[in-house]
Coordinates of C-alpha atoms in Angstrom, one line a residue:
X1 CA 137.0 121.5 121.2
X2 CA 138.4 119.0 118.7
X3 CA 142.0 118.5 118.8
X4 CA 144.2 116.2 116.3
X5 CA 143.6 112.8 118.8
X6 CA 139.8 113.2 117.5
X7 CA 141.3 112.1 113.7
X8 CA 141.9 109.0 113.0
X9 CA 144.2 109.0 109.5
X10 CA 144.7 107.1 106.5
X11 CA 146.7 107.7 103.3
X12 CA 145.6 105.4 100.2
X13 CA 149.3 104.6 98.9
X14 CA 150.4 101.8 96.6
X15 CA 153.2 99.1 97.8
X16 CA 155.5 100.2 94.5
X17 CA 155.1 103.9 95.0
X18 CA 157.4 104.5 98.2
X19 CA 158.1 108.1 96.3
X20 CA 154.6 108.9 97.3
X21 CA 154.4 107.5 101.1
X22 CA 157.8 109.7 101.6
X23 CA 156.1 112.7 100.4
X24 CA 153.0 112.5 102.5
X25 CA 155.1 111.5 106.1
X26 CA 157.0 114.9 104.7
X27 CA 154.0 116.6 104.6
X28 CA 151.2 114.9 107.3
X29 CA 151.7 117.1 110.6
X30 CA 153.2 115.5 113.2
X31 CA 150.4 115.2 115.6
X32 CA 148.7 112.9 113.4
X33 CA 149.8 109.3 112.9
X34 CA 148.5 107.9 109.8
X35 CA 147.8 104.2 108.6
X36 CA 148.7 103.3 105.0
X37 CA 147.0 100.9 102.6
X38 CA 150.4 99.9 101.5
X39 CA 151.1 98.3 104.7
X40 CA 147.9 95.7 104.1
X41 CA 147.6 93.2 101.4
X42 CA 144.8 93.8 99.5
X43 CA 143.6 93.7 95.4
X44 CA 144.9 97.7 95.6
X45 CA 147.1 98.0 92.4
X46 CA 145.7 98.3 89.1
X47 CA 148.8 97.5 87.2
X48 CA 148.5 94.0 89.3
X49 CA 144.7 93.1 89.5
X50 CA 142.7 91.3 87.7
X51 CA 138.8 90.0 86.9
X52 CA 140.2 86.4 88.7
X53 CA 141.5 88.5 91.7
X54 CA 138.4 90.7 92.1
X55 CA 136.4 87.2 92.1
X56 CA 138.6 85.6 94.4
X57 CA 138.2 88.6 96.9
X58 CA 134.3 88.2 96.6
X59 CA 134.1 91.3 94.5
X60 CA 131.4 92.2 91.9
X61 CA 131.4 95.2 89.2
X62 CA 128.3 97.4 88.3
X63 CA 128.0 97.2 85.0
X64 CA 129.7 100.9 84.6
X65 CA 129.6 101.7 80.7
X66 CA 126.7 103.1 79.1
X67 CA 125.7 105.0 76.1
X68 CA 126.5 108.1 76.9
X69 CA 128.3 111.7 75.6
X70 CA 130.2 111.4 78.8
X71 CA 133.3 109.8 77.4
X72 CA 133.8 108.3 81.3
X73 CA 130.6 106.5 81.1
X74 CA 131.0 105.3 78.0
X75 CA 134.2 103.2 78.4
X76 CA 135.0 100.4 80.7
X77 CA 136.3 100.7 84.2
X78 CA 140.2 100.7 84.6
X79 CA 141.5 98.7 87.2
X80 CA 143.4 101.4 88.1
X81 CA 140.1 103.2 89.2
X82 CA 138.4 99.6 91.0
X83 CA 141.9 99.8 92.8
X84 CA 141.4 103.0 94.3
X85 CA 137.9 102.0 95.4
X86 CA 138.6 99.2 97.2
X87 CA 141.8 101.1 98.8
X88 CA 138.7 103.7 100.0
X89 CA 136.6 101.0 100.9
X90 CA 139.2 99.1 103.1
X91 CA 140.3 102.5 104.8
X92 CA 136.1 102.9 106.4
X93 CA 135.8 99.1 106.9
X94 CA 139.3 99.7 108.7
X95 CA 138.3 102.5 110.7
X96 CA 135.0 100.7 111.6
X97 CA 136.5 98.4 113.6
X98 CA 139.0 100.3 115.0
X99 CA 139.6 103.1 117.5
X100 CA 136.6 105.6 118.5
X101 CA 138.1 108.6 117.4
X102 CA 134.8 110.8 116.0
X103 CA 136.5 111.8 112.4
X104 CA 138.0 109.7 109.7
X105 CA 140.7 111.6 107.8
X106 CA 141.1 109.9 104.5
X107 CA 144.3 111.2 102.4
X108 CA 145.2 110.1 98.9
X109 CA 149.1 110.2 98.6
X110 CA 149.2 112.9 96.0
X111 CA 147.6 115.7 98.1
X112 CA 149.4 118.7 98.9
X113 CA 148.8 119.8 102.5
X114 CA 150.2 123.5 103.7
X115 CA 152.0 124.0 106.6
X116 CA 148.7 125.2 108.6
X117 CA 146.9 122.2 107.0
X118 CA 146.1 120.7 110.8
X119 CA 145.2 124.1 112.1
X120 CA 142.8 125.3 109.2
X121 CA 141.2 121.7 110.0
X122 CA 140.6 122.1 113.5
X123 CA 139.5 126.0 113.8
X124 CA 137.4 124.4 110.5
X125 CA 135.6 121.9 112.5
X126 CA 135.2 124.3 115.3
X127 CA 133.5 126.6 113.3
X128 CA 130.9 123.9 112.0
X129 CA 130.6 123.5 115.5
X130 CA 129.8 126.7 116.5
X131 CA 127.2 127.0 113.8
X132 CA 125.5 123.5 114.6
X133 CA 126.4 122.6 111.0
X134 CA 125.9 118.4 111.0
X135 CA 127.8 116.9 108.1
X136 CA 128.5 113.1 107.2
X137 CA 131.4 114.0 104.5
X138 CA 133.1 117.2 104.7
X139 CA 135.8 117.8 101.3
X140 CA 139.2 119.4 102.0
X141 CA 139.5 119.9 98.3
X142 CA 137.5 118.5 95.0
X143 CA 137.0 118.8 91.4
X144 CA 133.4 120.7 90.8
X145 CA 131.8 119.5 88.4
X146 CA 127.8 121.1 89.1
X147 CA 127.4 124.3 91.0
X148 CA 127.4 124.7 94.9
X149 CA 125.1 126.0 97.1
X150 CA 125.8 128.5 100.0
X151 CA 126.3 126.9 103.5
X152 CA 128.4 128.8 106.6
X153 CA 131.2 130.7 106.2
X154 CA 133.5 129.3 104.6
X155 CA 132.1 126.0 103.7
X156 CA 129.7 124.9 100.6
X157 CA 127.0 122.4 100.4
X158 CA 128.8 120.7 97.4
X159 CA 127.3 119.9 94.0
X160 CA 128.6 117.2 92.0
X161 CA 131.9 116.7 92.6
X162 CA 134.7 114.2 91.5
X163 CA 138.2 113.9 93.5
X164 CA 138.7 112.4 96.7
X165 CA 142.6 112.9 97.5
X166 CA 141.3 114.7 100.9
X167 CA 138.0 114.2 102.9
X168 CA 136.6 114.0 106.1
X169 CA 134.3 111.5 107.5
X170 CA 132.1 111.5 110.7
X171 CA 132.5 107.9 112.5
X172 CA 128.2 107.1 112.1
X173 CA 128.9 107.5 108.2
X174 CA 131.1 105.0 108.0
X175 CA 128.4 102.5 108.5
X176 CA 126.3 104.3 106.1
X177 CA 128.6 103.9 103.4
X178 CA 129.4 100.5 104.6
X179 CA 125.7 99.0 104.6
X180 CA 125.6 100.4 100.5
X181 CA 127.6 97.0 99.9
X182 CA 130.0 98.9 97.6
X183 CA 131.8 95.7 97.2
X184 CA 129.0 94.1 95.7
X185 CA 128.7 96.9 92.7
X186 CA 132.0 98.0 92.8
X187 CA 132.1 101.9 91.1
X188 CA 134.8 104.6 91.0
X189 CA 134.7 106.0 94.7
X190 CA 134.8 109.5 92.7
X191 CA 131.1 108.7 91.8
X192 CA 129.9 106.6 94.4
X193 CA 130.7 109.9 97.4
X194 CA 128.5 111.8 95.5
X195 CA 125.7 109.6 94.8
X196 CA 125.1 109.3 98.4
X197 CA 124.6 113.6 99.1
X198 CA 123.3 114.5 95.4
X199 CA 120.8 112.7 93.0
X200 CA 123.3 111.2 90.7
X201 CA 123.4 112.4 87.2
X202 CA 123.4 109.0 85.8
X203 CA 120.1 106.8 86.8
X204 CA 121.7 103.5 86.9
X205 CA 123.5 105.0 89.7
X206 CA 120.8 107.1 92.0
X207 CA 118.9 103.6 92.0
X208 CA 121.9 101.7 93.3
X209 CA 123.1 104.1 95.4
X210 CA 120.3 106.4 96.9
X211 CA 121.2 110.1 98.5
X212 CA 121.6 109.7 102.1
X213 CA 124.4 111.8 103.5
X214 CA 125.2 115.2 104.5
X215 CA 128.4 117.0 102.4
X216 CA 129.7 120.3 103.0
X217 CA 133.1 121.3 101.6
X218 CA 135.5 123.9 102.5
X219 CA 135.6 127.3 100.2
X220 CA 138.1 127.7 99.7
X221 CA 139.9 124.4 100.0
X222 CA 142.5 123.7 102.2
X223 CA 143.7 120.0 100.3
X224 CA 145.6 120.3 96.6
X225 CA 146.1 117.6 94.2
X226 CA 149.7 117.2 93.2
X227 CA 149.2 117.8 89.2
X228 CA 149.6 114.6 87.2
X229 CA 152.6 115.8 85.0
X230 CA 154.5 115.5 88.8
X231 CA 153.0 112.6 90.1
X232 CA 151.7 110.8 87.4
X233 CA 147.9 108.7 87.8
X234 CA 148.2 105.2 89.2
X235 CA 144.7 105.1 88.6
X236 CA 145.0 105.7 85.1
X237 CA 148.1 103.9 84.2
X238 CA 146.3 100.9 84.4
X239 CA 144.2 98.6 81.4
X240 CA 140.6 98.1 81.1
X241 CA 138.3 95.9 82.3
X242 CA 137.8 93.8 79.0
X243 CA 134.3 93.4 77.5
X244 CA 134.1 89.7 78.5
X245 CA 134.2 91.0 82.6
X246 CA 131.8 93.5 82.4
X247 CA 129.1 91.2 80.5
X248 CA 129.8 88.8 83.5
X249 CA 129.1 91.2 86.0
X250 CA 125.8 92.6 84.5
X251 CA 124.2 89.1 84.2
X252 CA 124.9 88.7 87.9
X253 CA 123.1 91.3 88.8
X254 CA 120.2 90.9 86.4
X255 CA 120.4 87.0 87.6
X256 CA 119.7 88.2 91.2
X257 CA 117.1 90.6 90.3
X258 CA 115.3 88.0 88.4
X259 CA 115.7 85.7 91.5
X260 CA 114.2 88.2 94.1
X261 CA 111.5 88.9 91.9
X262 CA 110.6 85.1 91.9
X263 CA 110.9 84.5 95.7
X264 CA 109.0 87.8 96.2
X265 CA 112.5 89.3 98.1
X266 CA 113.6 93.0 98.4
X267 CA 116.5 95.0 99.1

């Protein structure tokens, strides 16, 4: 039976947001002892980073906007947004080289968890269990976007879906999600989890980052988002990647296309 020592935690929080760390140490049930980003030093905050700091680090940008009637698409990224990702993206690579616990519990600091959040978990997993349901990524709550399709009770094979402020991971897909090389086309994390269990809406996308996991989500959820009139969105209170960036990172990647072509290579 899985008990709370089979979780290993982590709560992306921001070093200038201590409001936010207090509310989820209110909230996180005591049996679990979570690790948060604003302890590391990383290029985490969008109101901080920059292209220089992203190139520094080693990362690269997909080149996100596109033509498109999607007004997301067709804009820039925010830093706010490659912030968040790379606080995701250091929470797996931490988790993959630490501990051997079988689930990664990854918590952004404006969920709202109920009082039975660890309980509803556990006798959650224990039903997936019971019905030999394998999953890779497993949503505590989510933002639908494209309908679902029936699963166990009480869980949903989820269609596409944006929000990750609560999620489960198994530890085997952490090194699925860590042999994409995210950091090497970085995208919102909101549309790079779904790229890997759905084929992506947007093409650009389902080429870079093929389907290769297993979701299922709880119905109904047991993870809230704080609303943003409360909170606030450090992810969106942040500029835009300028023009100048994006152009960069595009010719990079056609640059190393045109490069494997002409030694014959292949991802």
């Amino acid at each position: 039976m899985t008990s709370a020592a089979d979780i290993r935690t982590y709560v992306i929080n921001l070093k200038r947001r201590p409001d936010r760390r207090a509310w989820m140490t209110r909230s996180l049930p005591a049996e679990l002892t979570a690790t948060f980003t604003s302890d590391w030093q990383g290029p985490f905050d969008g109101q901080e980073l920059r292209q220089a700091d992203l190139e520094e680090a080693g990362y690269k940008l997909f080149p996100w906007q596109i033509e498109s009637d999607n007004s997301w698409w067709s804009r820039p990224l925010k830093y706010g947004e490659i912030g968040c990702t790379l606080s995701h993206l250091a929470c797996w690579r931490h988790a993959a080289q630490n501990g051997n616990e079988p689930y990664i519990l990854v918590l952004e600091d404006d969920a709202v968890l109920q009082p039975t959040f660890l309980e509803d978990l556990l006798e959650g997993l224990g039903r997936l269990d019971g019905h030999h349901a394998r999953f890779d990524l497993l949503y505590l709550g989510r933002y639908l976007l494209d309908p679902d399709q029936e699963a166990v009770p009480g869980f949903v094979a989820p269609g596409y879906s944006h929000c990750t402020f609560g999620y489960l991971l198994t530890r085997p897909a952490l090194g699925v999600l860590l042999a994409t090389q995210l950091e090497s086309a970085v995208v919102p994390v909101d549309e790079f989890l779904p790229s890997l269990y759905i084929d992506h809406p947007r093409a650009d996308l389902r080429a870079r980052f093929p389907r290769q996991l297993t979701a299922l989500a709880f119905d109904p959820p047991i993870v809230h988002q704080r609303p943003k009139d409360d909170a606030g969105s450090d992810t969106e209170d942040s500029a835009f990647v300028t023009a100048v960036s994006e152009r960069r990172d595009r010719n990079d990647i056609r640059h190393t296309g045109r490069a494997q072509a002409a030694t014959g290579d292949e991802e």
